[in-house]
């Protein structure tokens, strides 16, 4: 998607602070962190929202990669939170599916 911010981050035409990449996902630091550690994990395929996701393999991969990044890259052994905002009502601002990883402190509800 040529007009998608996160597709541009994946292709490298917009810079990002990458923490992990493989054949299916790309993970980078959120530009406005809401916790000491705040990373976004995005599928390399353009899917606008979780509500548009149809592929159980892609969704399963995304969740397993979230756990891999949190544990093995970010070292969040104490735990972390995963947030997926869905559409405007859920607070989604960038319409390329992404999971927020938040951690590095005890998170309030
Ligand atoms: P959403 O509200 O869509 O769930 O989350 C979008 C997230 O993307 C926000 O937390 C916002 O700070 C982050 N963000 C928006 N633009 C950029 C950018 O250009 N670079 C990075 N690294 N993060 C961004
Ligand atoms: Zn995209």
PDB file of C-alpha atoms and ligand atoms in Angstrom:
ATOM      1  CA  UNK A   1       0.000   0.000   0.000  1.00  0.00           C
ATOM      2  CA  UNK A   2       1.812   3.099  -1.255  1.00  0.00           C
ATOM      3  CA  UNK A   3       0.005   5.511   1.078  1.00  0.00           C
ATOM      4  CA  UNK A   4       0.365   3.437   4.255  1.00  0.00           C
ATOM      5  CA  UNK A   5       2.779   4.771   6.889  1.00  0.00           C
ATOM      6  CA  UNK A   6       3.662   1.327   8.246  1.00  0.00           C
ATOM      7  CA  UNK A   7       4.171  -0.172   4.767  1.00  0.00           C
ATOM      8  CA  UNK A   8       6.647   2.672   4.161  1.00  0.00           C
ATOM      9  CA  UNK A   9       8.399   1.833   7.443  1.00  0.00           C
ATOM     10  CA  UNK A  10       8.672  -1.832   6.365  1.00  0.00           C
ATOM     11  CA  UNK A  11      10.144  -0.893   2.983  1.00  0.00           C
ATOM     12  CA  UNK A  12      12.498   1.624   4.646  1.00  0.00           C
ATOM     13  CA  UNK A  13      11.336   4.800   2.906  1.00  0.00           C
ATOM     14  CA  UNK A  14      10.360   6.161   6.340  1.00  0.00           C
ATOM     15  CA  UNK A  15      12.985   5.550   9.043  1.00  0.00           C
ATOM     16  CA  UNK A  16      12.223   3.576  12.196  1.00  0.00           C
ATOM     17  CA  UNK A  17      14.018   2.227  15.228  1.00  0.00           C
ATOM     18  CA  UNK A  18      13.864  -1.467  14.300  1.00  0.00           C
ATOM     19  CA  UNK A  19      14.152  -4.067  17.048  1.00  0.00           C
ATOM     20  CA  UNK A  20      13.332  -7.226  15.037  1.00  0.00           C
ATOM     21  CA  UNK A  21      12.495  -8.366  11.513  1.00  0.00           C
ATOM     22  CA  UNK A  22      11.895 -11.692   9.820  1.00  0.00           C
ATOM     23  CA  UNK A  23      10.025 -12.923   6.760  1.00  0.00           C
ATOM     24  CA  UNK A  24       6.559 -12.228   8.167  1.00  0.00           C
ATOM     25  CA  UNK A  25       6.797  -9.404  10.747  1.00  0.00           C
ATOM     26  CA  UNK A  26       8.619  -6.140  11.441  1.00  0.00           C
ATOM     27  CA  UNK A  27       8.977  -4.688  14.966  1.00  0.00           C
ATOM     28  CA  UNK A  28      10.039  -1.146  15.877  1.00  0.00           C
ATOM     29  CA  UNK A  29       9.900   1.346  18.742  1.00  0.00           C
ATOM     30  CA  UNK A  30       6.791   3.496  19.028  1.00  0.00           C
ATOM     31  CA  UNK A  31       7.618   7.146  18.329  1.00  0.00           C
ATOM     32  CA  UNK A  32       5.524   8.278  21.341  1.00  0.00           C
ATOM     33  CA  UNK A  33       6.180   5.586  23.973  1.00  0.00           C
ATOM     34  CA  UNK A  34       3.500   5.106  26.617  1.00  0.00           C
ATOM     35  CA  UNK A  35       5.675   2.814  28.782  1.00  0.00           C
ATOM     36  CA  UNK A  36       9.447   2.409  29.314  1.00  0.00           C
ATOM     37  CA  UNK A  37       9.334  -0.226  26.571  1.00  0.00           C
ATOM     38  CA  UNK A  38       6.797   0.357  23.780  1.00  0.00           C
ATOM     39  CA  UNK A  39       7.247  -1.575  20.564  1.00  0.00           C
ATOM     40  CA  UNK A  40       4.918  -2.147  17.624  1.00  0.00           C
ATOM     41  CA  UNK A  41       4.834  -5.507  15.828  1.00  0.00           C
ATOM     42  CA  UNK A  42       3.304  -5.450  12.349  1.00  0.00           C
ATOM     43  CA  UNK A  43       2.695  -8.109   9.695  1.00  0.00           C
ATOM     44  CA  UNK A  44       4.567  -7.484   6.448  1.00  0.00           C
ATOM     45  CA  UNK A  45       1.333  -7.907   4.537  1.00  0.00           C
ATOM     46  CA  UNK A  46      -0.957  -4.871   4.526  1.00  0.00           C
ATOM     47  CA  UNK A  47      -4.112  -5.627   6.532  1.00  0.00           C
ATOM     48  CA  UNK A  48      -5.914  -2.482   7.730  1.00  0.00           C
ATOM     49  CA  UNK A  49      -7.370  -3.714  11.033  1.00  0.00           C
ATOM     50  CA  UNK A  50      -7.828  -6.840  13.133  1.00  0.00           C
ATOM     51  CA  UNK A  51     -11.441  -6.811  11.954  1.00  0.00           C
ATOM     52  CA  UNK A  52     -10.185  -7.352   8.387  1.00  0.00           C
ATOM     53  CA  UNK A  53      -7.891 -10.273   9.268  1.00  0.00           C
ATOM     54  CA  UNK A  54      -9.064 -13.590   7.819  1.00  0.00           C
ATOM     55  CA  UNK A  55      -5.920 -15.706   7.906  1.00  0.00           C
ATOM     56  CA  UNK A  56      -5.519 -17.763  11.106  1.00  0.00           C
ATOM     57  CA  UNK A  57      -1.936 -18.621  10.187  1.00  0.00           C
ATOM     58  CA  UNK A  58      -0.998 -14.959   9.859  1.00  0.00           C
ATOM     59  CA  UNK A  59      -2.705 -14.076  13.145  1.00  0.00           C
ATOM     60  CA  UNK A  60      -1.113 -17.007  14.967  1.00  0.00           C
ATOM     61  CA  UNK A  61       2.308 -16.071  13.568  1.00  0.00           C
ATOM     62  CA  UNK A  62       1.811 -12.478  14.680  1.00  0.00           C
ATOM     63  CA  UNK A  63       1.013 -13.500  18.255  1.00  0.00           C
ATOM     64  CA  UNK A  64       3.907 -15.961  18.436  1.00  0.00           C
ATOM     65  CA  UNK A  65       6.267 -13.292  17.089  1.00  0.00           C
ATOM     66  CA  UNK A  66       4.942 -10.785  19.641  1.00  0.00           C
ATOM     67  CA  UNK A  67       5.878 -13.233  22.384  1.00  0.00           C
ATOM     68  CA  UNK A  68       9.276 -13.879  20.795  1.00  0.00           C
ATOM     69  CA  UNK A  69      10.066 -10.165  20.532  1.00  0.00           C
ATOM     70  CA  UNK A  70       8.870  -9.447  24.096  1.00  0.00           C
ATOM     71  CA  UNK A  71      10.796 -12.322  25.663  1.00  0.00           C
ATOM     72  CA  UNK A  72      13.887 -12.813  23.549  1.00  0.00           C
ATOM     73  CA  UNK A  73      14.525  -9.358  22.073  1.00  0.00           C
ATOM     74  CA  UNK A  74      13.137  -6.949  24.684  1.00  0.00           C
ATOM     75  CA  UNK A  75      13.822  -9.213  27.696  1.00  0.00           C
ATOM     76  CA  UNK A  76      10.495  -8.452  29.359  1.00  0.00           C
ATOM     77  CA  UNK A  77      10.736 -11.470  31.674  1.00  0.00           C
ATOM     78  CA  UNK A  78       8.579  -9.764  34.308  1.00  0.00           C
ATOM     79  CA  UNK A  79       5.728  -9.569  31.837  1.00  0.00           C
ATOM     80  CA  UNK A  80       4.213  -7.252  29.311  1.00  0.00           C
ATOM     81  CA  UNK A  81       0.925  -6.084  27.831  1.00  0.00           C
ATOM     82  CA  UNK A  82      -0.274  -6.589  24.260  1.00  0.00           C
ATOM     83  CA  UNK A  83      -2.779  -4.097  22.853  1.00  0.00           C
ATOM     84  CA  UNK A  84      -4.462  -4.097  19.455  1.00  0.00           C
ATOM     85  CA  UNK A  85      -6.641  -1.064  18.840  1.00  0.00           C
ATOM     86  CA  UNK A  86      -9.393  -1.746  16.315  1.00  0.00           C
ATOM     87  CA  UNK A  87     -10.859   1.022  14.140  1.00  0.00           C
ATOM     88  CA  UNK A  88     -11.538   4.589  15.250  1.00  0.00           C
ATOM     89  CA  UNK A  89     -13.715   3.552  18.193  1.00  0.00           C
ATOM     90  CA  UNK A  90     -10.864   1.466  19.564  1.00  0.00           C
ATOM     91  CA  UNK A  91      -8.360   4.284  19.215  1.00  0.00           C
ATOM     92  CA  UNK A  92      -6.669   3.015  16.037  1.00  0.00           C
ATOM     93  CA  UNK A  93      -4.830   5.804  14.215  1.00  0.00           C
ATOM     94  CA  UNK A  94      -2.672   3.876  11.744  1.00  0.00           C
ATOM     95  CA  UNK A  95      -4.652   1.501   9.534  1.00  0.00           C
ATOM     96  CA  UNK A  96      -2.085  -1.275   9.162  1.00  0.00           C
ATOM     97  CA  UNK A  97      -2.664  -4.033  11.723  1.00  0.00           C
ATOM     98  CA  UNK A  98      -0.233  -3.720  14.638  1.00  0.00           C
ATOM     99  CA  UNK A  99       0.205  -5.107  18.130  1.00  0.00           C
ATOM    100  CA  UNK A 100       1.575  -2.800  20.809  1.00  0.00           C
ATOM    101  CA  UNK A 101       3.994  -4.400  23.294  1.00  0.00           C
ATOM    102  CA  UNK A 102       4.106  -2.368  26.512  1.00  0.00           C
ATOM    103  CA  UNK A 103       6.374  -3.160  29.438  1.00  0.00           C
ATOM    104  CA  UNK A 104       9.325  -2.194  31.564  1.00  0.00           C
ATOM    105  CA  UNK A 105       7.239  -1.202  34.583  1.00  0.00           C
ATOM    106  CA  UNK A 106       4.245  -2.522  36.514  1.00  0.00           C
ATOM    107  CA  UNK A 107       1.386  -1.399  34.331  1.00  0.00           C
ATOM    108  CA  UNK A 108      -1.799  -0.008  35.878  1.00  0.00           C
ATOM    109  CA  UNK A 109      -5.044  -1.414  34.536  1.00  0.00           C
TER     110      UNK A 109
HETATM  111  P1  LIG B   1      -2.760   3.041  17.082  1.00  0.00           P
HETATM  112  O1  LIG B   1      -3.351   4.233  17.811  1.00  0.00           O
HETATM  113  O2  LIG B   1      -3.098   3.074  15.616  1.00  0.00           O
HETATM  114  O3  LIG B   1      -3.092   1.743  17.746  1.00  0.00           O
HETATM  115  O4  LIG B   1      -1.200   3.159  17.248  1.00  0.00           O
HETATM  116  C1  LIG B   1      -0.393   3.807  16.323  1.00  0.00           C
HETATM  117  C2  LIG B   1       0.927   4.025  17.020  1.00  0.00           C
HETATM  118  O5  LIG B   1       1.868   4.369  16.027  1.00  0.00           O
HETATM  119  C3  LIG B   1       0.919   5.170  18.040  1.00  0.00           C
HETATM  120  O6  LIG B   1       1.272   4.659  19.322  1.00  0.00           O
HETATM  121  C4  LIG B   1       1.926   6.166  17.498  1.00  0.00           C
HETATM  122  O7  LIG B   1       2.708   6.762  18.507  1.00  0.00           O
HETATM  123  C5  LIG B   1       2.767   5.312  16.557  1.00  0.00           C
HETATM  124  N1  LIG B   1       3.309   6.036  15.426  1.00  0.00           N
HETATM  125  C6  LIG B   1       2.642   6.880  14.592  1.00  0.00           C
HETATM  126  N2  LIG B   1       3.456   7.338  13.628  1.00  0.00           N
HETATM  127  C7  LIG B   1       4.668   6.748  13.843  1.00  0.00           C
HETATM  128  C8  LIG B   1       5.918   6.818  13.159  1.00  0.00           C
HETATM  129  O8  LIG B   1       6.098   7.514  12.151  1.00  0.00           O
HETATM  130  N3  LIG B   1       6.933   6.085  13.672  1.00  0.00           N
HETATM  131  C9  LIG B   1       6.782   5.303  14.777  1.00  0.00           C
HETATM  132  N4  LIG B   1       7.854   4.620  15.197  1.00  0.00           N
HETATM  133  N5  LIG B   1       5.613   5.200  15.439  1.00  0.00           N
HETATM  134  C10 LIG B   1       4.569   5.917  14.971  1.00  0.00           C
HETATM  135 ZN1  LIG B   2       0.354  -0.988   5.312  1.00  0.00          ZN
END
